[in-house]
Short mmCIF file of C-alpha atoms and ligand atoms in Angstrom, two decimals:
data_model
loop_
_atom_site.label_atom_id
_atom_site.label_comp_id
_atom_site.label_asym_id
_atom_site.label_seq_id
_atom_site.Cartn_x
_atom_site.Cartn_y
_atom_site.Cartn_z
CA UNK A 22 116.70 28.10 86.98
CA UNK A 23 116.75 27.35 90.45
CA UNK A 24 119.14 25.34 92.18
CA UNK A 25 119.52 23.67 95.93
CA UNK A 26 122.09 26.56 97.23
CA UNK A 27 119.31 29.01 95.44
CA UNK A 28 116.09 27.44 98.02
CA UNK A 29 118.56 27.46 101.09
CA UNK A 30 120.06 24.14 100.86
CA UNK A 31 123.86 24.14 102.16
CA UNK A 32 126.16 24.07 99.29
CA UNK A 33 128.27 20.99 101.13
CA UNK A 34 125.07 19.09 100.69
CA UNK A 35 124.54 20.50 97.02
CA UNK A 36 127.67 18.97 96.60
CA UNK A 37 126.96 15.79 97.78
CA UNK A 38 123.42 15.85 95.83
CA UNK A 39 125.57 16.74 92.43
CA UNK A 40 128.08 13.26 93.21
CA UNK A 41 124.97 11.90 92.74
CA UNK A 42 123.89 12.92 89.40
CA UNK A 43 121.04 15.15 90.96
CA UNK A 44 121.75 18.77 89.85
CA UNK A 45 118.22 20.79 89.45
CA UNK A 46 115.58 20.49 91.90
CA UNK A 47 112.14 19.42 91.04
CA UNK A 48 108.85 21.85 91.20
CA UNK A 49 107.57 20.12 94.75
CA UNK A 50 111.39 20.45 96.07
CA UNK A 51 111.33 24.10 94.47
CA UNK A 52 108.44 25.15 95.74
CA UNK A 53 108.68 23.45 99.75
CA UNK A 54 112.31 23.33 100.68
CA UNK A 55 112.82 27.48 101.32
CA UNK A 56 109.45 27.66 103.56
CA UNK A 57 110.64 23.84 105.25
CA UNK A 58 114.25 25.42 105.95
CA UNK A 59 112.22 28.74 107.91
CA UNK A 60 110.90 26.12 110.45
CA UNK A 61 107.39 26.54 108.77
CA UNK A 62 104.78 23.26 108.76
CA UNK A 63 104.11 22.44 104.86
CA UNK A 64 101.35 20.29 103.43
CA UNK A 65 102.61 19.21 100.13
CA UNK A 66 100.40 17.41 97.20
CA UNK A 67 102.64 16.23 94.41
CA UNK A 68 102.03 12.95 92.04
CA UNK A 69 104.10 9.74 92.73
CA UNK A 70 108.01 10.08 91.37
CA UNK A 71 107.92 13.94 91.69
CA UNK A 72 111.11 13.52 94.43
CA UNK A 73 109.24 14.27 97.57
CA UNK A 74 111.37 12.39 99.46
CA UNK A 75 114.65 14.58 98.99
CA UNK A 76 112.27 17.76 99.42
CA UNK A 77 112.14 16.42 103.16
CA UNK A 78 115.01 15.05 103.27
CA UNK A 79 117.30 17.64 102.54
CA UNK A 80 115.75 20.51 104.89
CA UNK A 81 116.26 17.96 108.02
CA UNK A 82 119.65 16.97 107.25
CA UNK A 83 120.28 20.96 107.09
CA UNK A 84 118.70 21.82 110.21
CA UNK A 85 119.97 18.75 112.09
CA UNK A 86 121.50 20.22 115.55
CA UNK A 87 124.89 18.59 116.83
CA UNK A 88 124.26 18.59 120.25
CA UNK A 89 120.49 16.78 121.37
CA UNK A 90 120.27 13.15 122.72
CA UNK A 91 117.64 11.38 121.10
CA UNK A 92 116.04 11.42 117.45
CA UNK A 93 115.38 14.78 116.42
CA UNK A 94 113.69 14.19 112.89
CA UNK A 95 110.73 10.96 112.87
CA UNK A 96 109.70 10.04 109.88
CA UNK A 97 106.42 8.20 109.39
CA UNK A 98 105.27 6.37 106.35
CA UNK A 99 102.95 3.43 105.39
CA UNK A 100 105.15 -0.06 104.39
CA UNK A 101 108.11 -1.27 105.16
CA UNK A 102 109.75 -1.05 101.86
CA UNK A 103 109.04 2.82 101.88
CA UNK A 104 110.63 3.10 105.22
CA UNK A 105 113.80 1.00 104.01
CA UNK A 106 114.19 3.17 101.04
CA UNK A 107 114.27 6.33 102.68
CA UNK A 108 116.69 5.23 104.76
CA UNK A 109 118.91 4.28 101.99
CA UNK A 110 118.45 7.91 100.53
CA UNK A 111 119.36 9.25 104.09
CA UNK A 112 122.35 6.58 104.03
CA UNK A 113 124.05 7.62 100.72
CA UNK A 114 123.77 11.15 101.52
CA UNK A 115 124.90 10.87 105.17
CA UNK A 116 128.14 8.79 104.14
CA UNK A 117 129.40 11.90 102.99
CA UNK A 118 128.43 13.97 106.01
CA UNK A 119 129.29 13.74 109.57
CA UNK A 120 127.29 12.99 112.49
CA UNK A 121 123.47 11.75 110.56
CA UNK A 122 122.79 8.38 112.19
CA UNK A 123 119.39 6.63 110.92
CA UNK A 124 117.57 3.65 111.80
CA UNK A 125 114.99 2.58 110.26
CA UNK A 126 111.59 0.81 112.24
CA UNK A 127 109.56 -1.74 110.57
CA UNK A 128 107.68 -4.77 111.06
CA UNK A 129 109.25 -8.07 110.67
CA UNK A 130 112.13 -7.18 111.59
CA UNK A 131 114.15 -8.28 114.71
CA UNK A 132 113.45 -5.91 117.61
CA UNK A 133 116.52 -6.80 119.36
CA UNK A 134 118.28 -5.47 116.81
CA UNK A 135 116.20 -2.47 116.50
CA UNK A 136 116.76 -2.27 120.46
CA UNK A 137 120.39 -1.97 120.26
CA UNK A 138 120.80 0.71 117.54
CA UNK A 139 118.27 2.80 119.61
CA UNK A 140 120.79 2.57 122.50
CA UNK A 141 123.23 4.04 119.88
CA UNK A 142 122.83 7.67 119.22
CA UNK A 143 120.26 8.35 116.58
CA UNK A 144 119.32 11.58 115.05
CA UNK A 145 117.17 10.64 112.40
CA UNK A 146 114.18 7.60 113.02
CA UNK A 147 112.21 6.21 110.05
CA UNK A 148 109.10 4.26 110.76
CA UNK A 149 106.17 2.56 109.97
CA UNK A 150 103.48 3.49 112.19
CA UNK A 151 102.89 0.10 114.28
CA UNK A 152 105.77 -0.73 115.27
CA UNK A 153 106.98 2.65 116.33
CA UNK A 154 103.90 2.43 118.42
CA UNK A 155 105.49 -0.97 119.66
CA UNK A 156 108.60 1.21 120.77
CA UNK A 157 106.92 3.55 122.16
CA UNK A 158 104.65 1.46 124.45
CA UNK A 159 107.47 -0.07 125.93
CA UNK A 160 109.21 2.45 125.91
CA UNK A 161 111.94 1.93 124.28
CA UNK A 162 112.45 5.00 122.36
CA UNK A 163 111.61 8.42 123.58
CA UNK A 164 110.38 11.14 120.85
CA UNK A 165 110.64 14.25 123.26
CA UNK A 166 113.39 15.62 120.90
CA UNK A 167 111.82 15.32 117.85
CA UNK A 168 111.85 18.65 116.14
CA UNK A 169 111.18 18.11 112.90
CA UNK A 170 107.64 15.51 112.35
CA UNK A 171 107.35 13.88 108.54
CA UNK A 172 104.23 12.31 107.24
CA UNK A 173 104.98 10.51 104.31
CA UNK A 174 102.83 9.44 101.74
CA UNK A 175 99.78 10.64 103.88
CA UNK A 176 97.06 9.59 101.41
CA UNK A 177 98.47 5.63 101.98
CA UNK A 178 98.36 5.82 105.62
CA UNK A 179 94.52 6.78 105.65
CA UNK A 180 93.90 3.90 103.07
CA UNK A 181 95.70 1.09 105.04
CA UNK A 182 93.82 2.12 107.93
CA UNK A 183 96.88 3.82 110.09
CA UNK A 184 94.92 7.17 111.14
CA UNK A 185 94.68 5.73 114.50
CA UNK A 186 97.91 5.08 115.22
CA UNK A 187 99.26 8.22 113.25
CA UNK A 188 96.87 9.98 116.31
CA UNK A 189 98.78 8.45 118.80
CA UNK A 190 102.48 8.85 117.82
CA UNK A 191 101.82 12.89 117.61
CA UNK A 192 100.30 12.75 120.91
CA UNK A 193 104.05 11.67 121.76
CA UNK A 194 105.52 14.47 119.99
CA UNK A 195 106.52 17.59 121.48
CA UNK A 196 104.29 20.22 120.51
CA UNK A 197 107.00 22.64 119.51
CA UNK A 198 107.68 21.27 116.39
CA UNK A 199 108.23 21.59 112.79
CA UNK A 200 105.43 18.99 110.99
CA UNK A 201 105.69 18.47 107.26
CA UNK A 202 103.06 16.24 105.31
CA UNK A 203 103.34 14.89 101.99
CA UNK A 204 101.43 13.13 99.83
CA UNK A 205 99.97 12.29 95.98
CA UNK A 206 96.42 13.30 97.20
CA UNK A 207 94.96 15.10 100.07
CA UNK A 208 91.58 13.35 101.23
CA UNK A 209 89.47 14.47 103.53
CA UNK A 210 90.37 13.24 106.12
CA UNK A 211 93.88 13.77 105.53
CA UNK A 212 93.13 17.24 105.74
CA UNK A 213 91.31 17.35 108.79
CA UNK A 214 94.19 15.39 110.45
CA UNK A 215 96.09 18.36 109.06
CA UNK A 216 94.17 21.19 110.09
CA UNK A 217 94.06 19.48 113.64
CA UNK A 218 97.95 19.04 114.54
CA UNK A 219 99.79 21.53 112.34
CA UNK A 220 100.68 24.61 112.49
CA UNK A 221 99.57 27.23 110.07
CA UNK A 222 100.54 24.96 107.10
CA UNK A 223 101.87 26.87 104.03
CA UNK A 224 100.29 24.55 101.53
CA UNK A 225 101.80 23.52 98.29
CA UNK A 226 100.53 21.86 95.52
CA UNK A 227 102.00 20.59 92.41
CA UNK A 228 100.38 20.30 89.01
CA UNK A 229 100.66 16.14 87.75
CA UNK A 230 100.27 16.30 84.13
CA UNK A 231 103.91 17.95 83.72
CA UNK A 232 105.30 15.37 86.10
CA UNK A 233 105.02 11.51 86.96
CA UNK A 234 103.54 11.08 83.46
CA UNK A 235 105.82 12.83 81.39
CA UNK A 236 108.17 10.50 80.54
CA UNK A 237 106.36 7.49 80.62
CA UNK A 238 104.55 5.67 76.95
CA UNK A 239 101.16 4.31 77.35
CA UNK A 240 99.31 1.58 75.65
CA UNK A 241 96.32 -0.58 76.08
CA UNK A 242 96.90 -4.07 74.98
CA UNK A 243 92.67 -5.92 74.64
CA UNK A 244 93.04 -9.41 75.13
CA UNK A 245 90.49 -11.96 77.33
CA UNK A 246 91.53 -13.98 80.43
CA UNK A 247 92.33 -17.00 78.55
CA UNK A 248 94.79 -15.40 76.42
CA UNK A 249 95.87 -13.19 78.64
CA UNK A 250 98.90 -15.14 80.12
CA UNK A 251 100.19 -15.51 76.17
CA UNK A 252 100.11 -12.23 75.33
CA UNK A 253 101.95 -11.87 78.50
CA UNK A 254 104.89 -13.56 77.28
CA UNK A 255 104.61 -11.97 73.43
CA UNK A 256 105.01 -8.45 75.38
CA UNK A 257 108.08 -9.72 76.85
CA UNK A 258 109.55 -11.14 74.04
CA UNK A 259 109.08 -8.38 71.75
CA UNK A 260 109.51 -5.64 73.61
CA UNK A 261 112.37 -6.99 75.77
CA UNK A 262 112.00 -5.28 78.92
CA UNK A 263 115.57 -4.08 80.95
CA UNK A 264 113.50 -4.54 84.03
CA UNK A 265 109.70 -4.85 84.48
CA UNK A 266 107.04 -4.59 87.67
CA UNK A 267 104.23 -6.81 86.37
CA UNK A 268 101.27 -6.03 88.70
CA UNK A 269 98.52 -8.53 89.61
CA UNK A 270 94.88 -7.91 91.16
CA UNK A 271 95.96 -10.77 93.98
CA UNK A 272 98.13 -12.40 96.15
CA UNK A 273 97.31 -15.74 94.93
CA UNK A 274 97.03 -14.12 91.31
CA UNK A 275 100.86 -12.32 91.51
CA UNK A 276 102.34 -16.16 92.87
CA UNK A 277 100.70 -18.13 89.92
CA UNK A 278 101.63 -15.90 86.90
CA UNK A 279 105.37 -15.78 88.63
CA UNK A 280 104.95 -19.88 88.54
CA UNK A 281 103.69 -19.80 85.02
CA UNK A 282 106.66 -17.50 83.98
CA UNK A 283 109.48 -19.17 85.78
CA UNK A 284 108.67 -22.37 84.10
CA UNK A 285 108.90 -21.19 81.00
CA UNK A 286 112.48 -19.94 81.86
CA UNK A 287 111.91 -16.61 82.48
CA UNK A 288 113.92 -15.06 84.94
CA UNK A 289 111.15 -13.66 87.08
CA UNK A 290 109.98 -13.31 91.17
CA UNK A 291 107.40 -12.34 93.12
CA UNK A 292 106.31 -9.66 95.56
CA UNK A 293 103.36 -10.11 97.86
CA UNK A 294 101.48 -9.68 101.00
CA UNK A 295 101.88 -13.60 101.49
CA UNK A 296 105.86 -13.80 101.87
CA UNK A 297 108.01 -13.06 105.09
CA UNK A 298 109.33 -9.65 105.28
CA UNK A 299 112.72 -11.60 104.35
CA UNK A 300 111.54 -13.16 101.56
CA UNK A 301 110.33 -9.56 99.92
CA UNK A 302 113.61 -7.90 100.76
CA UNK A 303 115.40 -10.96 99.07
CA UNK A 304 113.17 -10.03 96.11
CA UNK A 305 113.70 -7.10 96.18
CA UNK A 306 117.56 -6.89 96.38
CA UNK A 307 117.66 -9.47 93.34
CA UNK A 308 115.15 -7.01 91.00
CA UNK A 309 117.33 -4.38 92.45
CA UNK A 310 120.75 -5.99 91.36
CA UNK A 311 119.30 -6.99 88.21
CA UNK A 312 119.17 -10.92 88.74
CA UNK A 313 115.61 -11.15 88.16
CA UNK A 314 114.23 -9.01 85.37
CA UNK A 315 110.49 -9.35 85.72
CA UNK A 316 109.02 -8.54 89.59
CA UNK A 317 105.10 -10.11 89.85
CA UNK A 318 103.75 -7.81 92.52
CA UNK A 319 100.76 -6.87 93.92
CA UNK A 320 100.26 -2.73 94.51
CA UNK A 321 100.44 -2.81 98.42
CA UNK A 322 103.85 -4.71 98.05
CA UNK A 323 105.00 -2.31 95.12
CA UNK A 324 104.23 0.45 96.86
CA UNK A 325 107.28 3.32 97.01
CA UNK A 326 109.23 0.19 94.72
CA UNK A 327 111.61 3.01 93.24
CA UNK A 328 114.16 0.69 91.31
CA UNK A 329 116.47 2.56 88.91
CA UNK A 330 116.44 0.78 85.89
CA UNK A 331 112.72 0.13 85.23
CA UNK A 332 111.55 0.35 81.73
CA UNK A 333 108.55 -1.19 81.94
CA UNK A 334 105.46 -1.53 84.05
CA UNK A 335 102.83 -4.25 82.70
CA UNK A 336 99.01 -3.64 84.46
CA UNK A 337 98.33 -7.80 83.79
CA UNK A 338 95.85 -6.85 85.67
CA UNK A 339 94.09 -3.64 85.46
CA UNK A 340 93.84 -1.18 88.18
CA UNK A 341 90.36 -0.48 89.65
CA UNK A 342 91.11 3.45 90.18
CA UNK A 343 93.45 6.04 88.75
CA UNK A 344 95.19 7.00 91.62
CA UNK A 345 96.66 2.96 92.02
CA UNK A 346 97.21 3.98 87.56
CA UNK A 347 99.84 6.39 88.17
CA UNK A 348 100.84 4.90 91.20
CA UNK A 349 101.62 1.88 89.50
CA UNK A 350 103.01 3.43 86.59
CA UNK A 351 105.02 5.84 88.30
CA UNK A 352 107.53 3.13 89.04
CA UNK A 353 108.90 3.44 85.62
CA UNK A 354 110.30 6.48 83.80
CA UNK A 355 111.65 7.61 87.34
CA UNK A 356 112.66 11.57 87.09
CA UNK A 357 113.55 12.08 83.34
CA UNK A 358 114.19 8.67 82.02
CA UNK A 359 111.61 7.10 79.46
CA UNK A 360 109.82 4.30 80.53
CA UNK A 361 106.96 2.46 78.97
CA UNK A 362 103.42 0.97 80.95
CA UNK A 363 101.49 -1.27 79.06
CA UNK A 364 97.74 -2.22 80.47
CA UNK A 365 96.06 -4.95 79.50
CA UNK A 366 92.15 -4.89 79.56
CA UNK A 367 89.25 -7.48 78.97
CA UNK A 368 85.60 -6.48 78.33
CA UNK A 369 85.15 -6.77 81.74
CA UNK A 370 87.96 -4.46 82.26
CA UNK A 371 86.35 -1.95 80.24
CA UNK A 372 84.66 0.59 82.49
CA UNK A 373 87.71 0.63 84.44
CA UNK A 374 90.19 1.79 81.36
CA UNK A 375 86.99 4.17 80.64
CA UNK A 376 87.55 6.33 83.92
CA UNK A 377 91.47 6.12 83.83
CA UNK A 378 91.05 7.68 80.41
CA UNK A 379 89.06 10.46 81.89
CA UNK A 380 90.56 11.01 84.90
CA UNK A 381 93.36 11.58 82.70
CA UNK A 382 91.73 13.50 79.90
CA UNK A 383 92.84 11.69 76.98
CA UNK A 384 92.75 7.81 75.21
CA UNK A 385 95.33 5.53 75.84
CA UNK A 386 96.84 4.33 72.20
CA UNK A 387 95.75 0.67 71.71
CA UNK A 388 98.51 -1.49 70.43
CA UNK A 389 97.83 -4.55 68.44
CA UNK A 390 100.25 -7.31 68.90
P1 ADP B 401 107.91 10.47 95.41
O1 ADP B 401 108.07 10.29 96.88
O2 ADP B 401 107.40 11.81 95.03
O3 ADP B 401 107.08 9.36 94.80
P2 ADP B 401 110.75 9.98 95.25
O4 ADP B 401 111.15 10.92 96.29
O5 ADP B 401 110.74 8.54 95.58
O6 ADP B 401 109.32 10.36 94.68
O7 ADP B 401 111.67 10.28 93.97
C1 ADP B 401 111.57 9.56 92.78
C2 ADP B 401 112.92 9.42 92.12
O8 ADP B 401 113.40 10.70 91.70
C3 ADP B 401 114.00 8.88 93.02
O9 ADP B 401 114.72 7.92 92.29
C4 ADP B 401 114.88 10.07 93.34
O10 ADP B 401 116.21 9.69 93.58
C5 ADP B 401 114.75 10.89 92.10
N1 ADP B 401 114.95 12.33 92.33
C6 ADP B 401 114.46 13.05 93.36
N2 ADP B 401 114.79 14.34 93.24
C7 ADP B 401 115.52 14.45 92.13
C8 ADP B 401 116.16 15.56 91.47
N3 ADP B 401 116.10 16.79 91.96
N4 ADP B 401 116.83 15.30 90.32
C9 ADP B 401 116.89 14.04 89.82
N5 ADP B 401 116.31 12.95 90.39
C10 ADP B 401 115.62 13.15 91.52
MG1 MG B 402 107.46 9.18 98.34
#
């Protein structure tokens, strides 16, 4: 059995890792963390909830140097809420460490603020893509330190549209540099972003079936539109989810079903495009610190959503591929614990269970209410 000391991984942060209950690595930290700590570029293909964000993670915070002035590690990926939680990863860990200072750049968020921790010294930068660009047009962060380059969640970037600006922030980077991409698929055009601006990638990829999916229950629940919002509510009352994500096809869709449910006294939110970057984080720190126990969301707003404690994900509304399946389902049953993802499906909704089912190679148990 491996374990972190085993790939390379200082035992002071091994020790850090066990205060947090996380003793083993997983088969994408196995199998990328020993070539990440020789310097080498990795491209890394591993389901959602596999723990690629500590197989990153814990190679920069080893090779972090004391000395250097500005950022040394950037780390790129798609939505805010992605960006915010890897810097709470990097924040628990670096509490017990000396000398790892983060900051997080998003969107929606006050760039004064942002402004003034740059003048601070930071070693480690996580960003989404635009405004990082922001920064850097104004100039108000310089990346000619950066050593060590993260994509994150590659496959995302391409499908909200960010190649563009991905392009431009590595024509800011120094070329000497350590570049490590990961994400749940490699597209095309991924790849040919990859075989364009790294170096001689080492390229890892790791089986799904024995992963996301493992520990997660599946059912189909058939129901029509019109009943659709009742069997809602039986699901909830019988199965009495801990927490649950409850996805919706829209915006407008995710805000109406949270209206519905509030006024019949459930303790439920929302999670959408539509509301301020405040208004999500609010959300999100309530689902977080259990005072809401059903989050309506939409998949761009859920995306990266890793909240401990999830037992159930509902598809009210089916997903139109399998890749947005496991994504969505992959919020529950996070790294070993059970979790349960219920889908509902109208006729209409048929063709679209049909191709999850053999993506997946295998039926989906129906479950009559
Ligand atoms: P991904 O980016 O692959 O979707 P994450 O990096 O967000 O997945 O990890 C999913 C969850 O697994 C997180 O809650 C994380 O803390 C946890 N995790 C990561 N690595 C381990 C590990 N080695 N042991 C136990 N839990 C882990
Ligand atoms: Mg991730």
């Amino acid at each position: 059995m491996a374990t972190f000391t085993s790939l390379g991984i200082s035992s002071r942060l091994e020790e850090v890792l066990k205060q947090q209950g996380i003793y083993e690595p997983t088969p994408v930290q196995e199998q990328t963390i020993p070539q990440l700590l020789e310097g080498e570029d990795v491209i890394a293909q591993a389901q959602t909830g596999t723990g690629k964000t500590l197989a990153f993670v814990l190679p920069i915070l080893d090779q972090l140097q004391e000395e250097g002035e500005g950022p040394q590690a950037l780390i790129v990926t798609p939505t805010r809420e992605l960006a915010l939680q890897i810097t709470s990863e990097l924040n628990n860990l670096a509490e017990h460490l000396s000398g790892v200072h983060t900051l997080a750049i998003y969107g929606g968020q006050d760039i004064q603020g942002q402004l003034k921790k740059l003048n601070k010294r930071v070693n480690i930068v996580v960003a989404t893509p635009g405004r990082l660009l922001d920064h850097l047009r104004r100039g108000t962060i310089s990346l000619s330190d950066v050593s060590m380059f993260v994509l994150d969640e590659a496959d995302q970037m391409l499908q909200f549209g960010f190649m563009p600006e991905i392009k431009e922030i590595i024509k800011q980077l120094p070329v000497r540099r350590q570049t490590m991409l990961f994400s749940a698929t490699i597209p095309d055009e991924v790849r040919a972003l990859a075989n364009k601006y790294m170096i001689n990638p080492r390229n890892v990829k790791v089986k799904g079936s024995d992963t996301t999916l493992a520990g997660i229950k599946q059912m189909v629940i058939e129901t029509t539109d019109r009943e659709k919002q009742d069997k809602l509510k039986t699901v909830l009352d019988q199965f009495r989810p801990f927490l649950a994500v409850i996805f919706c096809r829209t915006k407008r869709r995710a805000a109406k079903l949270n209206a519905a449910l509030q006024s019949d006294g459930y303790l439920s939110d929302e999670l959408h495009g539509d509301l301020s970057q405040a208004r999500r984080e609010k959300a999100m720190k309530r689902f977080r610190e259990m005072k809401t126990q059903f989050l309506v969301a939409t998949d761009v707003a859920a995306r990266g959503l890793d909240v401990e404690g999830v037992t159930h994900v509902i598809n009210y509304d089916i997903p139109e591929d399998t890749e947005s399946y496991i994504h969505r389902i992959g919020r529950t049953g996070r790294a070993g614990s059970e979790g349960l993802a219920i889908t509902f499906v109208a006729p209409k909704d048929r063709k679209y269970l049909q191709a999850i089912e053999r993506d997946l190679k295998g039926k989906i148990k129906r479950k009559e209410l």
